[in-house]
Amino acid sequence: MRIFISYALEDQEFVNQLAEKLRGVDFQPISTNLRYSLGEDVHSKIEEGTFFSKHVIIIFSKNYIQDKWLMNKELLACFVLEKSRKPGYIIPIQIDDCELPNHLLSRPPIEFRKDFTNTVKEIQSAIRSRRQAFIVMKLGDKTLDSAHEGVIIPTLDNFGFSAIRIDSFENSGKINNQILEEIDRSEIVLADLTGERPNCYYEAGYAYALGKEVILTAKNGTAIHFDLATNRIIFWDTEADLREALSSRLKSIHSRQRNSI
């Protein structure tokens, strides 16, 4: 997994040591200086500079806080990107007694205490906590609800994903908007097509259009419609079947992602 590191040049030695530790746990840290590679127009080019990065680590220090370019250009651009497209994109690390920006006060940073091993573990934990999987399925079905609670949520959790399912909102407009927003935020979309609900097909199609990793499931005997019939689908009878097949698919996804780094 690629991770971009934003830092002050005066903290280069710290960043070099952190990057070495991150590479040891299968991360690919990128620490290109955007000020020199992108110039002043960083707001329009920040995606270019961090396009292949899943997250940005911000190394907050007195040096960083005092650097007006970093604070007014690079940091602001990262926050804009996080808000518009990548929630949980920024992972703050504080390496000295600097005063953090006000908009970070509600997000406790990882505090470095001269222990790179623990710092890397906290980074791993922060990344796992921010990986979201969105669940699409027919609501109010006892069999599906049981599979969701007993299989889907814990299996995704074992692979570092937080599962989210939209069950109810005040009106249909809010439901539709929220669902699309959550699909956009998610790394994986699991769509169970049992019950042949049109909204499940629509949401799965939307996820495919965004290029998301989509996992299709359905109870055996479910008729599959439209172009989804040609996709790889996990058909299941029991929760044990679903657990085994879902674990296998997630292992395959994990392996493919590691090989693409």
mmCIF file of C-alpha atoms in Angstrom:
data_model
loop_
_atom_site.group_PDB
_atom_site.id
_atom_site.type_symbol
_atom_site.label_atom_id
_atom_site.label_comp_id
_atom_site.label_asym_id
_atom_site.label_seq_id
_atom_site.Cartn_x
_atom_site.Cartn_y
_atom_site.Cartn_z
ATOM 1 C CA MET A 1 0.000 0.000 0.000
ATOM 2 C CA ARG A 2 1.359 3.395 -0.985
ATOM 3 C CA ILE A 3 1.415 6.122 1.669
ATOM 4 C CA PHE A 4 2.456 9.708 1.000
ATOM 5 C CA ILE A 5 4.422 11.516 3.731
ATOM 6 C CA SER A 6 4.085 15.275 4.101
ATOM 7 C CA TYR A 7 6.906 16.794 6.157
ATOM 8 C CA ALA A 8 9.288 19.714 6.648
ATOM 9 C CA LEU A 9 12.701 19.285 5.067
ATOM 10 C CA GLU A 10 14.314 19.846 8.463
ATOM 11 C CA ASP A 11 12.693 16.556 9.595
ATOM 12 C CA GLN A 12 14.181 14.526 6.730
ATOM 13 C CA GLU A 13 16.200 12.230 9.028
ATOM 14 C CA PHE A 14 13.088 11.260 11.008
ATOM 15 C CA VAL A 15 11.143 10.644 7.788
ATOM 16 C CA ASN A 16 13.923 8.426 6.402
ATOM 17 C CA GLN A 17 13.819 6.235 9.521
ATOM 18 C CA LEU A 18 10.024 6.067 9.521
ATOM 19 C CA ALA A 19 9.952 5.184 5.814
ATOM 20 C CA GLU A 20 12.402 2.330 6.415
ATOM 21 C CA LYS A 21 10.177 0.903 9.157
ATOM 22 C CA LEU A 22 7.067 1.252 6.986
ATOM 23 C CA ARG A 23 8.713 -0.650 4.135
ATOM 24 C CA GLY A 24 9.383 -3.450 6.608
ATOM 25 C CA VAL A 25 5.634 -4.000 7.069
ATOM 26 C CA ASP A 26 4.700 -3.943 3.363
ATOM 27 C CA PHE A 27 3.940 -0.233 2.987
ATOM 28 C CA GLN A 28 5.436 1.812 0.194
ATOM 29 C CA PRO A 29 6.138 5.301 1.595
ATOM 30 C CA ILE A 30 6.445 8.189 -0.860
ATOM 31 C CA SER A 31 8.067 11.397 0.361
ATOM 32 C CA THR A 32 8.342 13.552 -2.748
ATOM 33 C CA ASN A 33 8.601 17.253 -1.943
ATOM 34 C CA LEU A 34 5.480 18.692 -3.581
ATOM 35 C CA ARG A 35 6.761 22.241 -3.298
ATOM 36 C CA TYR A 36 9.455 21.504 -5.872
ATOM 37 C CA SER A 37 7.659 18.908 -7.978
ATOM 38 C CA LEU A 38 4.339 20.763 -8.314
ATOM 39 C CA GLY A 39 5.187 24.389 -7.657
ATOM 40 C CA GLU A 40 2.752 26.906 -6.218
ATOM 41 C CA ASP A 41 -0.361 25.514 -7.919
ATOM 42 C CA VAL A 42 -0.591 22.634 -5.447
ATOM 43 C CA HIS A 43 -4.376 22.796 -4.964
ATOM 44 C CA SER A 44 -5.082 21.769 -8.551
ATOM 45 C CA LYS A 45 -2.250 19.217 -8.657
ATOM 46 C CA ILE A 46 -2.377 17.570 -5.246
ATOM 47 C CA GLU A 47 -4.197 14.557 -6.689
ATOM 48 C CA GLU A 48 -1.431 14.160 -9.242
ATOM 49 C CA GLY A 49 1.198 14.158 -6.517
ATOM 50 C CA THR A 50 -0.637 11.683 -4.265
ATOM 51 C CA PHE A 51 -2.733 9.819 -6.864
ATOM 52 C CA PHE A 52 -1.504 6.318 -6.017
ATOM 53 C CA SER A 53 -1.457 6.881 -2.237
ATOM 54 C CA LYS A 54 -4.167 5.441 -0.001
ATOM 55 C CA HIS A 55 -3.289 7.821 2.829
ATOM 56 C CA VAL A 56 -1.179 10.861 3.667
ATOM 57 C CA ILE A 57 0.884 10.909 6.853
ATOM 58 C CA ILE A 58 1.437 14.461 8.093
ATOM 59 C CA ILE A 59 4.585 14.809 10.226
ATOM 60 C CA PHE A 60 3.672 17.683 12.510
ATOM 61 C CA SER A 61 6.608 19.435 14.162
ATOM 62 C CA LYS A 62 7.635 22.974 15.026
ATOM 63 C CA ASN A 63 9.382 23.032 11.653
ATOM 64 C CA TYR A 64 6.180 22.035 9.854
ATOM 65 C CA ILE A 65 3.979 24.524 11.717
ATOM 66 C CA GLN A 66 6.398 27.369 10.976
ATOM 67 C CA ASP A 67 6.524 26.586 7.263
ATOM 68 C CA LYS A 68 3.840 28.797 5.690
ATOM 69 C CA TRP A 69 3.932 26.950 2.364
ATOM 70 C CA LEU A 70 3.272 23.581 4.023
ATOM 71 C CA MET A 71 0.492 24.974 6.215
ATOM 72 C CA ASN A 72 -1.217 27.157 3.593
ATOM 73 C CA LYS A 73 -0.698 24.997 0.505
ATOM 74 C CA GLU A 74 0.128 21.328 1.040
ATOM 75 C CA LEU A 75 -1.762 20.726 4.286
ATOM 76 C CA LEU A 76 -4.821 22.667 3.176
ATOM 77 C CA ALA A 77 -4.896 20.815 -0.146
ATOM 78 C CA CYS A 78 -4.753 17.461 1.669
ATOM 79 C CA PHE A 79 -7.695 18.461 3.870
ATOM 80 C CA VAL A 80 -9.696 19.554 0.821
ATOM 81 C CA LEU A 81 -9.009 16.203 -0.844
ATOM 82 C CA GLU A 82 -9.949 14.287 2.305
ATOM 83 C CA LYS A 83 -13.238 16.152 2.615
ATOM 84 C CA SER A 84 -14.223 15.764 -1.022
ATOM 85 C CA ARG A 85 -13.083 12.241 -1.836
ATOM 86 C CA LYS A 86 -11.114 10.391 0.798
ATOM 87 C CA PRO A 87 -12.435 10.455 4.366
ATOM 88 C CA GLY A 88 -9.750 9.251 6.786
ATOM 89 C CA TYR A 89 -7.118 10.144 4.199
ATOM 90 C CA ILE A 90 -4.908 12.071 6.645
ATOM 91 C CA ILE A 91 -3.002 10.367 9.481
ATOM 92 C CA PRO A 92 -1.363 13.014 11.723
ATOM 93 C CA ILE A 93 1.855 12.248 13.628
ATOM 94 C CA GLN A 94 3.220 14.686 16.197
ATOM 95 C CA ILE A 95 6.971 14.436 16.820
ATOM 96 C CA ASP A 96 7.553 17.363 19.203
ATOM 97 C CA ASP A 97 5.647 19.869 21.332
ATOM 98 C CA CYS A 98 4.306 21.866 18.400
ATOM 99 C CA GLU A 99 0.876 23.479 18.497
ATOM 100 C CA LEU A 100 -1.486 21.618 16.193
ATOM 101 C CA PRO A 101 -3.927 23.434 13.852
ATOM 102 C CA ASN A 102 -7.366 24.059 15.367
ATOM 103 C CA HIS A 103 -9.147 21.806 12.861
ATOM 104 C CA LEU A 104 -7.052 18.860 14.095
ATOM 105 C CA LEU A 105 -7.931 19.242 17.762
ATOM 106 C CA SER A 106 -10.830 16.790 17.426
ATOM 107 C CA ARG A 107 -8.531 14.203 15.810
ATOM 108 C CA PRO A 108 -5.834 13.087 18.282
ATOM 109 C CA PRO A 109 -2.519 12.577 16.465
ATOM 110 C CA ILE A 110 -0.192 9.621 16.821
ATOM 111 C CA GLU A 111 2.427 10.892 19.269
ATOM 112 C CA PHE A 112 5.962 9.764 18.493
ATOM 113 C CA ARG A 113 7.948 8.865 21.611
ATOM 114 C CA LYS A 114 11.255 7.683 20.107
ATOM 115 C CA ASP A 115 9.785 4.258 19.369
ATOM 116 C CA PHE A 116 9.357 3.611 15.672
ATOM 117 C CA THR A 117 7.938 0.113 16.226
ATOM 118 C CA ASN A 118 4.955 1.353 18.244
ATOM 119 C CA THR A 119 4.477 4.306 15.897
ATOM 120 C CA VAL A 120 4.232 1.970 12.909
ATOM 121 C CA LYS A 121 1.756 -0.231 14.802
ATOM 122 C CA GLU A 122 -0.400 2.822 15.481
ATOM 123 C CA ILE A 123 -0.242 3.781 11.799
ATOM 124 C CA GLN A 124 -1.352 0.268 10.847
ATOM 125 C CA SER A 125 -4.222 0.479 13.352
ATOM 126 C CA ALA A 126 -5.271 3.902 12.020
ATOM 127 C CA ILE A 127 -5.327 2.616 8.453
ATOM 128 C CA ARG A 128 -7.320 -0.478 9.369
ATOM 129 C CA SER A 129 -9.866 1.621 11.240
ATOM 130 C CA ARG A 130 -10.404 3.801 8.183
ATOM 131 C CA ARG A 131 -10.978 1.037 5.591
ATOM 132 C CA GLN A 132 -14.688 0.863 4.914
ATOM 133 C CA ALA A 133 -16.806 -1.794 3.254
ATOM 134 C CA PHE A 134 -20.351 -0.872 2.256
ATOM 135 C CA ILE A 135 -23.025 -3.576 2.415
ATOM 136 C CA VAL A 136 -25.897 -3.637 -0.078
ATOM 137 C CA MET A 137 -28.747 -6.077 0.563
ATOM 138 C CA LYS A 138 -32.480 -6.460 1.064
ATOM 139 C CA LEU A 139 -33.428 -5.067 4.472
ATOM 140 C CA GLY A 140 -35.814 -6.677 6.947
ATOM 141 C CA ASP A 141 -35.031 -10.250 5.884
ATOM 142 C CA LYS A 142 -34.240 -12.394 8.945
ATOM 143 C CA THR A 143 -31.924 -14.734 7.029
ATOM 144 C CA LEU A 144 -29.951 -11.888 5.495
ATOM 145 C CA ASP A 145 -29.862 -9.924 8.741
ATOM 146 C CA SER A 146 -28.452 -12.970 10.513
ATOM 147 C CA ALA A 147 -25.796 -13.454 7.797
ATOM 148 C CA HIS A 148 -24.938 -9.772 7.988
ATOM 149 C CA GLU A 149 -24.452 -9.801 11.761
ATOM 150 C CA GLY A 150 -22.979 -13.269 12.149
ATOM 151 C CA VAL A 151 -20.806 -13.607 9.042
ATOM 152 C CA ILE A 152 -20.317 -10.492 6.941
ATOM 153 C CA ILE A 153 -19.413 -8.022 9.699
ATOM 154 C CA PRO A 154 -16.945 -10.301 11.586
ATOM 155 C CA THR A 155 -15.342 -11.665 8.398
ATOM 156 C CA LEU A 156 -14.720 -8.183 7.005
ATOM 157 C CA ASP A 157 -13.424 -7.133 10.426
ATOM 158 C CA ASN A 158 -10.882 -9.979 10.337
ATOM 159 C CA PHE A 159 -9.472 -8.410 7.166
ATOM 160 C CA GLY A 160 -9.361 -4.899 8.590
ATOM 161 C CA PHE A 161 -12.621 -3.535 7.147
ATOM 162 C CA SER A 162 -15.373 -1.709 8.966
ATOM 163 C CA ALA A 163 -18.736 -2.785 7.514
ATOM 164 C CA ILE A 164 -21.512 -0.232 7.122
ATOM 165 C CA ARG A 165 -25.120 -0.759 6.010
ATOM 166 C CA ILE A 166 -27.720 1.954 5.613
ATOM 167 C CA ASP A 167 -30.936 0.791 7.281
ATOM 168 C CA SER A 168 -33.084 3.882 7.651
ATOM 169 C CA PHE A 169 -33.225 7.628 7.054
ATOM 170 C CA GLU A 170 -35.983 10.179 7.315
ATOM 171 C CA ASN A 171 -36.781 10.332 3.613
ATOM 172 C CA SER A 172 -35.854 8.628 0.347
ATOM 173 C CA GLY A 173 -33.825 11.566 -0.904
ATOM 174 C CA LYS A 174 -31.527 11.400 2.091
ATOM 175 C CA ILE A 175 -31.306 7.609 1.808
ATOM 176 C CA ASN A 176 -30.262 7.702 -1.836
ATOM 177 C CA ASN A 177 -27.736 10.489 -1.347
ATOM 178 C CA GLN A 178 -26.223 8.882 1.734
ATOM 179 C CA ILE A 179 -25.904 5.487 0.068
ATOM 180 C CA LEU A 180 -24.049 6.927 -2.923
ATOM 181 C CA GLU A 181 -21.774 8.923 -0.625
ATOM 182 C CA GLU A 182 -20.953 5.836 1.455
ATOM 183 C CA ILE A 183 -20.267 3.747 -1.658
ATOM 184 C CA ASP A 184 -17.903 6.476 -2.833
ATOM 185 C CA ARG A 185 -16.099 6.377 0.545
ATOM 186 C CA SER A 186 -15.759 2.585 0.599
ATOM 187 C CA GLU A 187 -12.876 0.465 -0.612
ATOM 188 C CA ILE A 188 -15.084 -2.618 -0.980
ATOM 189 C CA VAL A 189 -18.799 -2.934 -1.780
ATOM 190 C CA LEU A 190 -20.484 -6.229 -0.929
ATOM 191 C CA ALA A 191 -23.843 -6.600 -2.674
ATOM 192 C CA ASP A 192 -26.112 -9.521 -1.818
ATOM 193 C CA LEU A 193 -28.651 -9.919 -4.633
ATOM 194 C CA THR A 194 -31.030 -12.203 -2.741
ATOM 195 C CA GLY A 195 -34.563 -10.898 -3.180
ATOM 196 C CA GLU A 196 -33.767 -9.375 -6.590
ATOM 197 C CA ARG A 197 -34.253 -5.804 -5.359
ATOM 198 C CA PRO A 198 -33.740 -3.134 -8.088
ATOM 199 C CA ASN A 199 -31.934 -0.828 -5.666
ATOM 200 C CA CYS A 200 -29.330 -3.524 -4.981
ATOM 201 C CA TYR A 201 -28.592 -3.790 -8.700
ATOM 202 C CA TYR A 202 -28.440 -0.024 -9.038
ATOM 203 C CA GLU A 203 -26.023 0.353 -6.119
ATOM 204 C CA ALA A 204 -23.834 -2.520 -7.320
ATOM 205 C CA GLY A 205 -23.738 -0.966 -10.795
ATOM 206 C CA TYR A 206 -22.805 2.404 -9.302
ATOM 207 C CA ALA A 207 -19.942 0.769 -7.386
ATOM 208 C CA TYR A 208 -18.669 -0.913 -10.563
ATOM 209 C CA ALA A 209 -18.832 2.432 -12.387
ATOM 210 C CA LEU A 210 -16.619 3.978 -9.673
ATOM 211 C CA GLY A 211 -14.099 1.172 -10.061
ATOM 212 C CA LYS A 212 -14.720 -0.205 -6.575
ATOM 213 C CA GLU A 213 -13.822 -3.734 -5.505
ATOM 214 C CA VAL A 214 -17.271 -5.364 -5.698
ATOM 215 C CA ILE A 215 -18.160 -8.702 -4.091
ATOM 216 C CA LEU A 216 -21.479 -10.190 -5.236
ATOM 217 C CA THR A 217 -23.303 -12.761 -3.106
ATOM 218 C CA ALA A 218 -26.729 -14.409 -3.280
ATOM 219 C CA LYS A 219 -28.637 -17.285 -1.755
ATOM 220 C CA ASN A 220 -28.683 -20.359 -3.971
ATOM 221 C CA GLY A 221 -31.675 -20.274 -6.308
ATOM 222 C CA THR A 222 -31.605 -16.491 -6.711
ATOM 223 C CA ALA A 223 -32.172 -15.359 -10.313
ATOM 224 C CA ILE A 224 -29.444 -12.940 -11.414
ATOM 225 C CA HIS A 225 -30.481 -10.243 -13.871
ATOM 226 C CA PHE A 226 -28.846 -7.908 -16.350
ATOM 227 C CA ASP A 227 -25.109 -7.982 -16.984
ATOM 228 C CA LEU A 228 -24.340 -9.040 -13.412
ATOM 229 C CA ALA A 229 -25.172 -12.623 -14.365
ATOM 230 C CA THR A 230 -21.772 -12.835 -16.064
ATOM 231 C CA ASN A 231 -19.895 -11.711 -12.942
ATOM 232 C CA ARG A 232 -18.320 -13.952 -10.347
ATOM 233 C CA ILE A 233 -20.946 -14.478 -7.641
ATOM 234 C CA ILE A 234 -20.735 -16.229 -4.286
ATOM 235 C CA PHE A 235 -23.832 -18.430 -4.033
ATOM 236 C CA TRP A 236 -24.512 -19.722 -0.527
ATOM 237 C CA ASP A 237 -26.919 -21.958 1.366
ATOM 238 C CA THR A 238 -25.637 -21.724 4.926
ATOM 239 C CA GLU A 239 -23.774 -19.080 6.872
ATOM 240 C CA ALA A 240 -20.820 -21.456 7.012
ATOM 241 C CA ASP A 241 -20.784 -21.535 3.191
ATOM 242 C CA LEU A 242 -20.841 -17.754 3.055
ATOM 243 C CA ARG A 243 -18.112 -17.372 5.689
ATOM 244 C CA GLU A 244 -15.745 -19.738 3.869
ATOM 245 C CA ALA A 245 -16.332 -18.251 0.415
ATOM 246 C CA LEU A 246 -16.158 -14.640 1.615
ATOM 247 C CA SER A 247 -12.913 -15.287 3.488
ATOM 248 C CA SER A 248 -11.439 -16.864 0.375
ATOM 249 C CA ARG A 249 -12.448 -13.889 -1.789
ATOM 250 C CA LEU A 250 -11.029 -11.378 0.687
ATOM 251 C CA LYS A 251 -7.749 -13.314 0.842
ATOM 252 C CA SER A 252 -7.593 -13.163 -2.946
ATOM 253 C CA ILE A 253 -8.234 -9.409 -2.932
ATOM 254 C CA HIS A 254 -5.579 -8.875 -0.257
ATOM 255 C CA SER A 255 -3.034 -10.912 -2.218
ATOM 256 C CA ARG A 256 -3.777 -9.035 -5.440
ATOM 257 C CA GLN A 257 -3.433 -5.673 -3.727
ATOM 258 C CA ARG A 258 -0.079 -6.627 -2.204
ATOM 259 C CA ASN A 259 1.237 -7.814 -5.568
ATOM 260 C CA SER A 260 0.195 -4.529 -7.195
ATOM 261 C CA ILE A 261 2.316 -2.463 -4.816
#
